[in-house]
Short mmCIF file of C-alpha atoms (C1' of nucleotides) and ligand atoms in Angstrom, two decimals:
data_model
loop_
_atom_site.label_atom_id
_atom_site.label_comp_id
_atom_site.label_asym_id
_atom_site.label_seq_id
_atom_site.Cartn_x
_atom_site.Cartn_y
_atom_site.Cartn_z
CA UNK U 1422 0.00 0.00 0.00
CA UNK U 1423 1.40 3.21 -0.43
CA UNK U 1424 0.64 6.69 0.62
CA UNK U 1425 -0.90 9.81 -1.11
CA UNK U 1426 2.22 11.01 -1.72
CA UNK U 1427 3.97 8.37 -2.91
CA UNK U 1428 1.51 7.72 -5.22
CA UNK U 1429 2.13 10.75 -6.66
CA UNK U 1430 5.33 10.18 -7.28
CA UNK U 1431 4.58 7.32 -9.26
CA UNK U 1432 1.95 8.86 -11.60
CA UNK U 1433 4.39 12.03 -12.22
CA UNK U 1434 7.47 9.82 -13.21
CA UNK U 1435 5.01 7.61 -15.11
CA UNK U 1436 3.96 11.03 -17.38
CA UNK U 1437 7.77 12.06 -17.31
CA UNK U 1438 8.68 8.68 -18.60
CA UNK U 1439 6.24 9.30 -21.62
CA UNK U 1440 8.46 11.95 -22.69
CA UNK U 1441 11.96 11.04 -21.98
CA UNK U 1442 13.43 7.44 -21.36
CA UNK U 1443 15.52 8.32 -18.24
CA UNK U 1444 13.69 10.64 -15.80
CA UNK U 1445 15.57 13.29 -14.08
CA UNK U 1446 15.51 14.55 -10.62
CA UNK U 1447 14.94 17.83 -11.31
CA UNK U 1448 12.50 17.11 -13.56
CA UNK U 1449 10.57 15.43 -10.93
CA UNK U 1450 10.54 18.22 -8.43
CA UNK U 1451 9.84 21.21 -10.93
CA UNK U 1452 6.66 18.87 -11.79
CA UNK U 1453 6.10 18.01 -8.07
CA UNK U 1454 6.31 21.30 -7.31
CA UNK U 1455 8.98 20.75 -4.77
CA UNK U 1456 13.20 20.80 -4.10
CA UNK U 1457 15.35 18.26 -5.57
CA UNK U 1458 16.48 17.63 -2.32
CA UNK U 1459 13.15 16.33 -1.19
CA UNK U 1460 12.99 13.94 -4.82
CA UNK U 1461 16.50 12.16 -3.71
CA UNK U 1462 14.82 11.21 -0.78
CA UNK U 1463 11.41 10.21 -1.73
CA UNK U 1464 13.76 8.53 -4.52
CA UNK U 1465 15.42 5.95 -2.41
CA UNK U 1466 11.85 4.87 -0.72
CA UNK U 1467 10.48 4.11 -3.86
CA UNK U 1468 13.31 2.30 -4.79
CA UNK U 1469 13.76 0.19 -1.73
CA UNK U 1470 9.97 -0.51 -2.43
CA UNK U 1471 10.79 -1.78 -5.42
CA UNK U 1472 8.64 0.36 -7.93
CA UNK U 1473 11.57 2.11 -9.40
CA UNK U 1474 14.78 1.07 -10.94
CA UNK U 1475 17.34 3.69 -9.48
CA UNK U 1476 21.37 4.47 -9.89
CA UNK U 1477 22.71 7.66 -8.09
CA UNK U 1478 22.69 10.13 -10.66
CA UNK U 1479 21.32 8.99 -13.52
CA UNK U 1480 17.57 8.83 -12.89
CA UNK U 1481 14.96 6.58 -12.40
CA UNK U 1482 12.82 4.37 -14.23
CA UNK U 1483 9.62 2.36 -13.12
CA UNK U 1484 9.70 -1.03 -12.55
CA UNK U 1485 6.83 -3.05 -13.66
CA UNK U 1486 4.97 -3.16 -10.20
CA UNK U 1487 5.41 1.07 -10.29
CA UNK U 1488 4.20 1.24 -13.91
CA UNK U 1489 1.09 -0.89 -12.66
CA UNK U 1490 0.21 1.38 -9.58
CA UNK U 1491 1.07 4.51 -11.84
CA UNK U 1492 -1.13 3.24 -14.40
CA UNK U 1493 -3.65 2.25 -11.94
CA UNK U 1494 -3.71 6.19 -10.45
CA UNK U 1495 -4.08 7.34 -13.98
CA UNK U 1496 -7.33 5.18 -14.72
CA UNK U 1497 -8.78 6.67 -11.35
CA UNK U 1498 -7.88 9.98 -12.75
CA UNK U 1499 -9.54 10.05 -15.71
CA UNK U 1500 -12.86 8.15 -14.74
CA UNK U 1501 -13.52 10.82 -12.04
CA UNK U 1502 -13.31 13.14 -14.83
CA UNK U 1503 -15.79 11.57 -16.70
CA UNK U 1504 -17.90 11.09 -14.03
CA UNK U 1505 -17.68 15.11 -13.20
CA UNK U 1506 -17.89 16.19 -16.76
CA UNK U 1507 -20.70 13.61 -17.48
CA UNK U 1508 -22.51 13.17 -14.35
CA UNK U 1509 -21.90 16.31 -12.08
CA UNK U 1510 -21.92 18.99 -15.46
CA UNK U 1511 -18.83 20.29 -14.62
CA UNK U 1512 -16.87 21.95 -17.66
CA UNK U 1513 -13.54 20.29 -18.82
CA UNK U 1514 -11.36 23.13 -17.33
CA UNK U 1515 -12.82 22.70 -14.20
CA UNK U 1516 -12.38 18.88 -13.15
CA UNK U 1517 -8.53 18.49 -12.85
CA UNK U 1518 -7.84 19.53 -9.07
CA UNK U 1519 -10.94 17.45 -8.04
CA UNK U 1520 -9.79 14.65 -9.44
CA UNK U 1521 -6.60 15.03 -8.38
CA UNK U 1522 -7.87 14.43 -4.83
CA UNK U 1523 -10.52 11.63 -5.88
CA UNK U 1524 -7.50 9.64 -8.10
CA UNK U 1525 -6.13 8.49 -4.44
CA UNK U 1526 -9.91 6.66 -2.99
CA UNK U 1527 -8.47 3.64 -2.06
CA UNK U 1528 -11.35 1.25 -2.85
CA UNK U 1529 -11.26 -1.58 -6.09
CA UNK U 1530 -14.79 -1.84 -5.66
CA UNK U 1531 -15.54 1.70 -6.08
CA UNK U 1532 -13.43 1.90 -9.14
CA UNK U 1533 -15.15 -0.56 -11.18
CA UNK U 1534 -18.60 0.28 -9.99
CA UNK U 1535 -18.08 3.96 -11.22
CA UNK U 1536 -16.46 2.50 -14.68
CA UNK U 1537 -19.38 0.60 -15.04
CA UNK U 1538 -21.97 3.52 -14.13
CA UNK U 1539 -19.85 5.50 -16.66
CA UNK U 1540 -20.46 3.00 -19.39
CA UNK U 1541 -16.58 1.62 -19.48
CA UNK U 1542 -15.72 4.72 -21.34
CA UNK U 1543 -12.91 5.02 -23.38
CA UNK U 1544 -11.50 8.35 -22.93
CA UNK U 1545 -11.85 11.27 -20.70
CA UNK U 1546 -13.06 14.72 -21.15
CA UNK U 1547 -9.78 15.78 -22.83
CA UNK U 1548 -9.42 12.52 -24.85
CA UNK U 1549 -6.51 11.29 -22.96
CA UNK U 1550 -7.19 7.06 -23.25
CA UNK U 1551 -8.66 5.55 -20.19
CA UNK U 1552 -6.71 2.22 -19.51
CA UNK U 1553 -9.23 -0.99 -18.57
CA UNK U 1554 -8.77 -2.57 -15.31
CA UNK U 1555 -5.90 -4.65 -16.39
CA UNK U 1556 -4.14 -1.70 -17.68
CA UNK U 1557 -4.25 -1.91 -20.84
CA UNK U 1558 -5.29 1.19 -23.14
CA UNK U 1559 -6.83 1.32 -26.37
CA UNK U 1560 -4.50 2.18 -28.98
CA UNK U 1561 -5.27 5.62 -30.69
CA UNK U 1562 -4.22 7.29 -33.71
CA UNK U 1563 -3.69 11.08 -33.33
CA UNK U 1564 -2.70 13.63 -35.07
CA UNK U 1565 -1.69 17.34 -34.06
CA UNK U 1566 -3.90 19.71 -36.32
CA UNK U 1567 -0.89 21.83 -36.46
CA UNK U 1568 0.67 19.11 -39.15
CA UNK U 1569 -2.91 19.00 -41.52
CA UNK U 1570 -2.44 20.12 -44.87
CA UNK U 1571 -4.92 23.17 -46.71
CA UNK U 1572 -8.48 20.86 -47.18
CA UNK U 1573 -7.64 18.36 -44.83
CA UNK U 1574 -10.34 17.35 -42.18
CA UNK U 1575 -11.00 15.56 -39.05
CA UNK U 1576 -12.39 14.96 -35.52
CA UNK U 1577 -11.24 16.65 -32.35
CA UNK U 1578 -10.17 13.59 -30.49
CA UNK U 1579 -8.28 15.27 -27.92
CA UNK U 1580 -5.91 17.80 -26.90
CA UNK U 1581 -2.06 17.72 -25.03
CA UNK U 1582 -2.57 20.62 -22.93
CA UNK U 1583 -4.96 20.84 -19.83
CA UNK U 1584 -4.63 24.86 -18.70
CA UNK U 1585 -7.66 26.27 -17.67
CA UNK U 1586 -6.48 28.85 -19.70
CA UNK U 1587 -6.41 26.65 -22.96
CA UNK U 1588 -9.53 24.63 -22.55
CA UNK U 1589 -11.71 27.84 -22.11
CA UNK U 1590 -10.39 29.70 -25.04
CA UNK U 1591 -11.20 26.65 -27.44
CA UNK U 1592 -14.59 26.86 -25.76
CA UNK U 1593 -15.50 29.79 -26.78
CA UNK U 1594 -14.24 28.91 -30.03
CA UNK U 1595 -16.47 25.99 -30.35
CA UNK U 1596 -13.34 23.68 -30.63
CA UNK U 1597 -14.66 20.62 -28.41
CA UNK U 1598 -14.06 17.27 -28.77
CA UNK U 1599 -15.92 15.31 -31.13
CA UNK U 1600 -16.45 18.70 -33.33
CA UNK U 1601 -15.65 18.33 -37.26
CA UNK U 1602 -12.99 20.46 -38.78
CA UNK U 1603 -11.38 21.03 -41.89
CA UNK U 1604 -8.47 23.58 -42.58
CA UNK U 1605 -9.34 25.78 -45.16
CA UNK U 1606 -6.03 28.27 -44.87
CA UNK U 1607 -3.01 28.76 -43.13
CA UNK U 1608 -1.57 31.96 -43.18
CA UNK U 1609 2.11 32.60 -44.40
CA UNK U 1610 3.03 35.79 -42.08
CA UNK U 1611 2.37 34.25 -38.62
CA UNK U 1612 1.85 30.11 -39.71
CA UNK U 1613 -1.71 31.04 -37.86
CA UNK U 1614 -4.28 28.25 -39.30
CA UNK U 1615 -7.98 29.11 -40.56
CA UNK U 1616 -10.34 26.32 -39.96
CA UNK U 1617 -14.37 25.34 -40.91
CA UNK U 1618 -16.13 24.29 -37.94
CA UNK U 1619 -19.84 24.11 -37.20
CA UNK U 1620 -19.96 26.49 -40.58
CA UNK U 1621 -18.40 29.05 -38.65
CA UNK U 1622 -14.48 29.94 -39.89
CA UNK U 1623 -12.13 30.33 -36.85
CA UNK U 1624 -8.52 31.32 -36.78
CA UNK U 1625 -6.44 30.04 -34.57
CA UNK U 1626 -2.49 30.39 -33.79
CA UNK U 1627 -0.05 28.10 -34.30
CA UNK U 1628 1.02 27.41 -30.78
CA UNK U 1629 -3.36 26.34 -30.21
CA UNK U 1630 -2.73 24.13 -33.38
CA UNK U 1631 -0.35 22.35 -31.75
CA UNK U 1632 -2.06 21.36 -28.82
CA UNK U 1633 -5.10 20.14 -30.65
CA UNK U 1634 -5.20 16.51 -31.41
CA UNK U 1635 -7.44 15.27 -34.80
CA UNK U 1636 -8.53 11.70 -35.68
CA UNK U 1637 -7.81 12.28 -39.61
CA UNK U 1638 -10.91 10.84 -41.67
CA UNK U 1639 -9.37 11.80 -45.38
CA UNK U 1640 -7.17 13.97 -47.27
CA UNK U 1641 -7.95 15.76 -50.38
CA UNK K 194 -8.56 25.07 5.66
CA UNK K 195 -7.61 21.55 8.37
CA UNK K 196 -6.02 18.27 7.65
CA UNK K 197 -8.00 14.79 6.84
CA UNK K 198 -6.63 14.20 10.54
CA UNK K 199 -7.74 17.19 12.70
CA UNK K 200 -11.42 16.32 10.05
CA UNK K 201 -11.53 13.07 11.82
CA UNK K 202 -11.16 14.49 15.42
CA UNK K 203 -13.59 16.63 14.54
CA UNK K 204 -16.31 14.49 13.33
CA UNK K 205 -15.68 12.53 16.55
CA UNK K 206 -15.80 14.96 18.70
CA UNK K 207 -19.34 15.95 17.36
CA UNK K 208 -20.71 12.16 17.22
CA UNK K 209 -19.75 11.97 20.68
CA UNK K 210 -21.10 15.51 22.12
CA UNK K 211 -24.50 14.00 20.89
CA UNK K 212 -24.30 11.78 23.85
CA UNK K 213 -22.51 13.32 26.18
CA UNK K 214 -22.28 16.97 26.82
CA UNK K 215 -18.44 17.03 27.78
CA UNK K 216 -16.27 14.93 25.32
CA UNK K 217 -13.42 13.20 27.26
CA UNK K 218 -9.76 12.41 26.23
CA UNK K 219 -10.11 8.76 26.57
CA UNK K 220 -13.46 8.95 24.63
CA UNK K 221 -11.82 10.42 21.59
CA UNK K 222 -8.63 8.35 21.95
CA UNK K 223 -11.05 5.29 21.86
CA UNK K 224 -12.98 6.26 19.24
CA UNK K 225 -10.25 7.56 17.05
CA UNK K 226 -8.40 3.96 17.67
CA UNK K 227 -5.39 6.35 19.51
CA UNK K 228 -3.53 6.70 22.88
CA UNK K 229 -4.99 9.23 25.01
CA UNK K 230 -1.83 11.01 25.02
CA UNK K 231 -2.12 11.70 21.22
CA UNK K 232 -5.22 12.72 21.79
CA UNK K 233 -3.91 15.73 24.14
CA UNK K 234 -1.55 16.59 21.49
CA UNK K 235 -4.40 17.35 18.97
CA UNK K 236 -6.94 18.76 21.25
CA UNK K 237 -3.99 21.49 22.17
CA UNK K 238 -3.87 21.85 18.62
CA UNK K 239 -7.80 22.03 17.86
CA UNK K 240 -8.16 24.91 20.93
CA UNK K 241 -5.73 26.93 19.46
CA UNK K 242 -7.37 27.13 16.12
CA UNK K 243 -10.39 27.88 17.73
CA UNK K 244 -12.71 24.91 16.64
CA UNK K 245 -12.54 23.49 20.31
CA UNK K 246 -13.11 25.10 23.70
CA UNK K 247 -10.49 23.07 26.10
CA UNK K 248 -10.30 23.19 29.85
CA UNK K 249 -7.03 20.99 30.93
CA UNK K 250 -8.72 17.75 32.57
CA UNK K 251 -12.38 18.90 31.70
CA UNK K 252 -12.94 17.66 28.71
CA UNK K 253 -13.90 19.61 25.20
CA UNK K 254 -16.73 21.19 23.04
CA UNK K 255 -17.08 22.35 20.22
CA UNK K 256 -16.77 26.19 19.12
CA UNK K 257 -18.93 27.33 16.40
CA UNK K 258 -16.95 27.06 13.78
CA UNK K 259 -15.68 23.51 14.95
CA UNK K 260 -19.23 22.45 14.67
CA UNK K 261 -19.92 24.01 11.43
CA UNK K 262 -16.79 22.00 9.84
CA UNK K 263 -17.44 19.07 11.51
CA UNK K 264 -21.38 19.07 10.28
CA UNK K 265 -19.82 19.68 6.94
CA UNK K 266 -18.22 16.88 7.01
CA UNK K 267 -21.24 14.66 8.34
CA UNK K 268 -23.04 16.44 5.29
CA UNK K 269 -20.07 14.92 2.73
CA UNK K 270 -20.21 11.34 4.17
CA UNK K 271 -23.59 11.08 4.01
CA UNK K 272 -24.14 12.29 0.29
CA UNK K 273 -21.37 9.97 -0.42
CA UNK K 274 -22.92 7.13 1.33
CA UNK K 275 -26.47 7.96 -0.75
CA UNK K 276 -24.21 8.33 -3.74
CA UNK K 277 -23.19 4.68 -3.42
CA UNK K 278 -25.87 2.66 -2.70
CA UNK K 279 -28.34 5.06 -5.30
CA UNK K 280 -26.01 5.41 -8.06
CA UNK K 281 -23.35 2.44 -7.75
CA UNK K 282 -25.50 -0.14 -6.40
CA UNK K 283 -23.67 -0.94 -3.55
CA UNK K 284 -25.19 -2.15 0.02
CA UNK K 285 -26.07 -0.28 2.65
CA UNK K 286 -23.35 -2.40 4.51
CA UNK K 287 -20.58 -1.36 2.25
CA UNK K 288 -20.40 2.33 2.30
CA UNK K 289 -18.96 3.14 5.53
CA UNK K 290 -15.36 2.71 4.70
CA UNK K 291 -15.64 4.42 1.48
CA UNK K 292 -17.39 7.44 2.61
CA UNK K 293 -15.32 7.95 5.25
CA UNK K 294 -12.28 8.65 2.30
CA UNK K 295 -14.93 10.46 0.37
CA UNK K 296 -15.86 12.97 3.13
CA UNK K 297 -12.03 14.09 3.18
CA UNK K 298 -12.61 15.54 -0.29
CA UNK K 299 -12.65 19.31 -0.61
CA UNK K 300 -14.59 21.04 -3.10
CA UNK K 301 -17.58 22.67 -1.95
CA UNK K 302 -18.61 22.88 -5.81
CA UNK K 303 -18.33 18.66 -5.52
CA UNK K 304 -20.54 18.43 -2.85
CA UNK K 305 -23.57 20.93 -3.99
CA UNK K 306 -23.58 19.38 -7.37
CA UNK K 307 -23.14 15.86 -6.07
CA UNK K 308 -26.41 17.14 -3.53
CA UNK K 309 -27.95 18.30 -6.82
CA UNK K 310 -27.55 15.33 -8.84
CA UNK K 311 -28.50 12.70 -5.52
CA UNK K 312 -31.80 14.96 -5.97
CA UNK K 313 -31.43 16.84 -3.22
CA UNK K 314 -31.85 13.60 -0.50
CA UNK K 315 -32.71 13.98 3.27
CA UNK K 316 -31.32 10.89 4.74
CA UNK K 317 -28.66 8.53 4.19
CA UNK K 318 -28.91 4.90 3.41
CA UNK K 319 -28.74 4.32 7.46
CA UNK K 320 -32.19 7.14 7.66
CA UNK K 321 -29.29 9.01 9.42
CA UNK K 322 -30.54 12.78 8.66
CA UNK K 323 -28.20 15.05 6.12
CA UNK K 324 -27.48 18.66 6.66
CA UNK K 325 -28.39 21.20 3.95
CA UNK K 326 -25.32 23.48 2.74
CA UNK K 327 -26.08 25.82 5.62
CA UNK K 328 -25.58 23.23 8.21
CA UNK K 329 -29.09 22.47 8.79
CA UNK K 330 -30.63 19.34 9.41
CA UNK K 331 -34.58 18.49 8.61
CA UNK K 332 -35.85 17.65 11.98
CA UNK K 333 -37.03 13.95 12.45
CA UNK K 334 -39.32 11.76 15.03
CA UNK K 335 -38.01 8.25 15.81
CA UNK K 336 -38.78 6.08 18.34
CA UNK K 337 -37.44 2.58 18.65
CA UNK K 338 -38.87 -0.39 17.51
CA UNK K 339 -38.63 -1.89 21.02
CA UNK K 340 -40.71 0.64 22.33
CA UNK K 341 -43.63 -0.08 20.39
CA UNK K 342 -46.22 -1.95 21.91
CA UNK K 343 -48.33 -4.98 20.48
CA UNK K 344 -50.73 -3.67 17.67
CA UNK K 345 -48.66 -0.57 17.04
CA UNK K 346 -47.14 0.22 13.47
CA UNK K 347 -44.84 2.53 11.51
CA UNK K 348 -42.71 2.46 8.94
CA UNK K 349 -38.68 1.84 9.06
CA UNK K 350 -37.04 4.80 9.21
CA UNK K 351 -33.79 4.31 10.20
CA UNK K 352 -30.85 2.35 12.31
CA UNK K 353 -28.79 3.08 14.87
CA UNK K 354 -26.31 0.42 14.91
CA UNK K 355 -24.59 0.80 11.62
CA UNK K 356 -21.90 -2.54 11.92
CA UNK K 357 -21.79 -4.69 8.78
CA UNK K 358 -23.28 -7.52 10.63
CA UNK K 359 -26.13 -5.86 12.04
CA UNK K 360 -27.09 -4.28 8.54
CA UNK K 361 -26.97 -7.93 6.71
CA UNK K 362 -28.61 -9.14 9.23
CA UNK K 363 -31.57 -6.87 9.23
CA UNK K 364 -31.64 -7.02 5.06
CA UNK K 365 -31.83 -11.08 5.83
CA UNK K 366 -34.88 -10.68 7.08
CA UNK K 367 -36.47 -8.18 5.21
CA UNK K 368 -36.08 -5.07 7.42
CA UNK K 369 -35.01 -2.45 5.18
CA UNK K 370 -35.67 1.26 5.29
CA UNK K 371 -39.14 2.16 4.23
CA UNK K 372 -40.81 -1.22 5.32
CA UNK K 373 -44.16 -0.81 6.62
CA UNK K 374 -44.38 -3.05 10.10
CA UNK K 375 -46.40 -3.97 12.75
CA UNK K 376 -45.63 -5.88 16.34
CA UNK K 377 -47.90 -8.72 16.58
CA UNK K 378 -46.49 -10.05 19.99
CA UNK K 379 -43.77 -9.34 22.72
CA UNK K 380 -42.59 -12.68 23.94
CA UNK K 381 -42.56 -12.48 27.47
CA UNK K 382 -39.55 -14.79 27.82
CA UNK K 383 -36.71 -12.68 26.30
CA UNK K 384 -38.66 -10.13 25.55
CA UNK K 385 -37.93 -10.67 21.77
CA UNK K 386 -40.29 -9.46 19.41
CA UNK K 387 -42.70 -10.51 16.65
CA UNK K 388 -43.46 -8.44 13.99
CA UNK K 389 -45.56 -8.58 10.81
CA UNK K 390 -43.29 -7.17 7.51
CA UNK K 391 -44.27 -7.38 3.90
CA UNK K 392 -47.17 -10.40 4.63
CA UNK K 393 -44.14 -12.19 6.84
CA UNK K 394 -43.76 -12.64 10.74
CA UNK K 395 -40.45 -12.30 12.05
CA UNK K 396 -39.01 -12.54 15.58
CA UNK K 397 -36.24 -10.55 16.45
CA UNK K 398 -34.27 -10.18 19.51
CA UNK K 399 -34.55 -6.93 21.85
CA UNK K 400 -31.40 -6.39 21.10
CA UNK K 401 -32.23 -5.98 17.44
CA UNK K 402 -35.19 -3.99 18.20
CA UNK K 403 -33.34 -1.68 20.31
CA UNK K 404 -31.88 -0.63 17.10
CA UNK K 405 -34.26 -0.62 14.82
CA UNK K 406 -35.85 3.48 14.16
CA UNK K 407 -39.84 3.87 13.39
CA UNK K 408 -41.46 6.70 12.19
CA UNK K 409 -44.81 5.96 13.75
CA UNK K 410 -48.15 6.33 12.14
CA UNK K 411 -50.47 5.80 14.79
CA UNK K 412 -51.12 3.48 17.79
CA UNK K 413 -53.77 0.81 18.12
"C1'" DA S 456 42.56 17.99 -20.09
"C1'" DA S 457 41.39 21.60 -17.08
"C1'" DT S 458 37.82 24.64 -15.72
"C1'" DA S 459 33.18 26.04 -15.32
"C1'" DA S 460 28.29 25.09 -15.06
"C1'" DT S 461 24.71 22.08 -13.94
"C1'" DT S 462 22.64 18.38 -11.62
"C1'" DT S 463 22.22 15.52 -7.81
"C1'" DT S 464 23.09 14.04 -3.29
"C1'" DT S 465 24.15 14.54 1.73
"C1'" DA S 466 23.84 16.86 6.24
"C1'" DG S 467 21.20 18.73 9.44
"C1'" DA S 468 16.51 20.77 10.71
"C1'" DT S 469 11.46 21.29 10.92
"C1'" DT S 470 6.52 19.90 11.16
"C1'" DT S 471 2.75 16.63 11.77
"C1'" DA S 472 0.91 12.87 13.93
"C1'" DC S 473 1.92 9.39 16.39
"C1'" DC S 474 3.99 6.49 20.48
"C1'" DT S 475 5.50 4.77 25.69
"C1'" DA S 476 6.37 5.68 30.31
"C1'" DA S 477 5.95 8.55 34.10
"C1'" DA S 478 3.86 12.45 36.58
"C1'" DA S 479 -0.12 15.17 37.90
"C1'" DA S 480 -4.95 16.04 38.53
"C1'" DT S 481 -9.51 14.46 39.43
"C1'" DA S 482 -12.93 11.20 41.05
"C1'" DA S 483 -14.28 7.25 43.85
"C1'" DA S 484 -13.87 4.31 47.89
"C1'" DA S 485 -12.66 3.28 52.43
"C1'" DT V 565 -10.72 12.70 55.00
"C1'" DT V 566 -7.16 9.88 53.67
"C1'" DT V 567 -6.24 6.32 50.45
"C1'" DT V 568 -6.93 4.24 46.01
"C1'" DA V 569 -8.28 4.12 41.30
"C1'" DT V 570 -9.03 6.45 37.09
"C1'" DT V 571 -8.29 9.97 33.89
"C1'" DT V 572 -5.46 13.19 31.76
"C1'" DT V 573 -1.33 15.48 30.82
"C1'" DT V 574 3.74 16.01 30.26
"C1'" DA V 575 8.30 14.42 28.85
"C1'" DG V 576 10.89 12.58 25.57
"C1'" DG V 577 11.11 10.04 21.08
"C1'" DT V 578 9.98 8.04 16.30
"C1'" DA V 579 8.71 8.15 11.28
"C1'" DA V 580 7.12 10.58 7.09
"C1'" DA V 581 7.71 14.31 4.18
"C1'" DT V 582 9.47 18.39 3.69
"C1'" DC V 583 13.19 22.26 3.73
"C1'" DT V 584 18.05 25.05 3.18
"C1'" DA V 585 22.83 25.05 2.60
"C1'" DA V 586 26.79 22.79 1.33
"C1'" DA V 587 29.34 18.96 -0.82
"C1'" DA V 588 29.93 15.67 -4.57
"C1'" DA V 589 29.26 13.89 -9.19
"C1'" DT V 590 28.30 14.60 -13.88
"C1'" DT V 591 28.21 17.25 -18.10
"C1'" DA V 592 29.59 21.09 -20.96
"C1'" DT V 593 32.92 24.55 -22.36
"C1'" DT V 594 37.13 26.45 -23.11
MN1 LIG M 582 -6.58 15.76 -15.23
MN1 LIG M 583 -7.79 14.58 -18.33
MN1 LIG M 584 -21.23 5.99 7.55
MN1 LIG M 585 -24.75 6.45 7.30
#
DNA sequence: AATAATTTTTAGATTTACCTAAAAATAAAA
DNA sequence: TTTTATTTTTAGGTAAATCTAAAAATTATT
């Protein structure tokens, strides 16, 4: 069993890992929002616990009974979401702190019970892939909008940035998941990209393209 | 804003100021499964936030603010604990743990749209009465089961035992909340007691009966 | 290869919530 | 009203998770 806090340990070097192989101290306690000093220590618990793979210096890694509980934190995660979003009406900017808390209800029962009020869904409110009880996450084919071509279309699927910030700008620009889009322009001066959706045109900047995430259905 | 630990103290502390009017150290230590020494510590703790009033050696109550967090907190189990047995079909036996984690959960936006979504409910699974978001509670009028005399009926309103034994035992044998009944005899022996439920007779010990709450609807 | 910069670890403290054992206060019994 | 029993508090300590400041290791730059 391990505590709130170790827990979240796990789940931030399981998200670090998804972006670099070897995951750094430092990178661990700018995301933990804490001192270096504080990661060594936490560190060499984990490790003697056996859920991370550690040498003195050169980072950690998760073993495979880490990557489980990490994995199993994550699933929490996201089906509290859902059940916020879905259930309680709350807005997708608003259910990340919440769940943040509900992710660490220590209670199998619970878990499954919710998954199946949900309806075993798939994804979360942001479209990040909800793992099934053994782990195991459907495999899904994204692809930033920043990278579609003039005519090409697809689905918002999901996006890689959670800011409250982000989410309610694409709000009010009616860019929510599930919405169909094509790209009818993208301007030379600023790379900004011009897009059909709902029959409305909206423009939106590069650095927004980037973070949205389209299920292609076509070229032209 | 307190910890999940000074939250428990002072849930206790208000569960056991509804039987006693001066809440003592060894009270608390037993209830919180804690030395009595420990308990000092916190109470020290609790006074000088001002959610306790603490003589040294006379016991504690609670300030008004203590009481406000701590019916809070009654409040949060309790919608959990509907939340559970309405929504994820669990038994009114297997909530307690749960909602005890759940109640730790801050987010007073959670909790009024949880309240929303529940529909707004008055009593818990256990007919154990739920505050509104200002603290108040709907009045109710039990009496015990074993105070009814022969002939006399009313409808199961609530318990006051809430072990997991107790519970399956009273769902064994059809006594669930809302049941209409009516004591057909008082066994002069062990005083046990007969009663008529859903076209059935069942005997059930004074023991059981001591626990069981009826709203009455009129005497014979 | 030597020096400088960066990253990571150790050393030594602090805070929270516990504990045991012993002392002090209060309540009950003789 | 002493004596005894019970309750409560203090004294002194432990473990978890944090911190700051300084030392050590690694990496990058001349
Ligand atoms: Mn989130
Ligand atoms: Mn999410
Ligand atoms: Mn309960
Ligand atoms: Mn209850």
């Amino acid at each position: 069993m391990q505590s709130y806090t170790e827990e979240n340990y796990l789940k931030t070097i399981y998200h670090l890992a998804e972006k670099t192989t070897n995951v750094q101290t430092n990178a661990i306690a700018e995301q933990m929002q804490t001192k270096p000093a504080s990661v060594t220590d936490m560190i060499k618990k984990l490790a003697d616990k056996g859920l991370i793979d550690y040498i003195k210096y050169q980072g950690v890694t998760l073993t495979e009974k880490g990557k489980n509980t990490a994995i199993d934190i994550v699933r929490k995660h996201r089906l509290w979401e859902v059940f916020l979003v879905d259930k309680l009406n709350f807005k997708w900017d608003e259910v990340h702190d919440v769940a943040e808390e509900l992710e660490h209800i220590k209670s199998i029962e619970l878990i499954e019970r919710l998954d199946e009020f949900l309806g075993f869904p798939k994804a979360d409110p942001h479209g990040d892939p909800i793992p099934d009880k053994n782990g195991r996450f459907a495999k899904t084919q994204f692809i930033k909008l920043i990278e579609l071509k003039v005519g090409d279309s697809g689905t918002i699927t999901g996006v890689s940035q959670h800011s409250s910030a982000f989410l309610k700008h694409l709000e009010k620009l009616g860019l929510t998941l599930g919405k169909q889009i094509q790209v009818s322009d993208v301007t030379d001066f600023d790379g900004s990209v011009e897009i059909q959706v709902s029959d409305k045109q909206v423009n939106i900047s590069r650095e927004v393209a980037k973070h949205i995430l389209i299920s292609s259905n076509g070229k032209n």
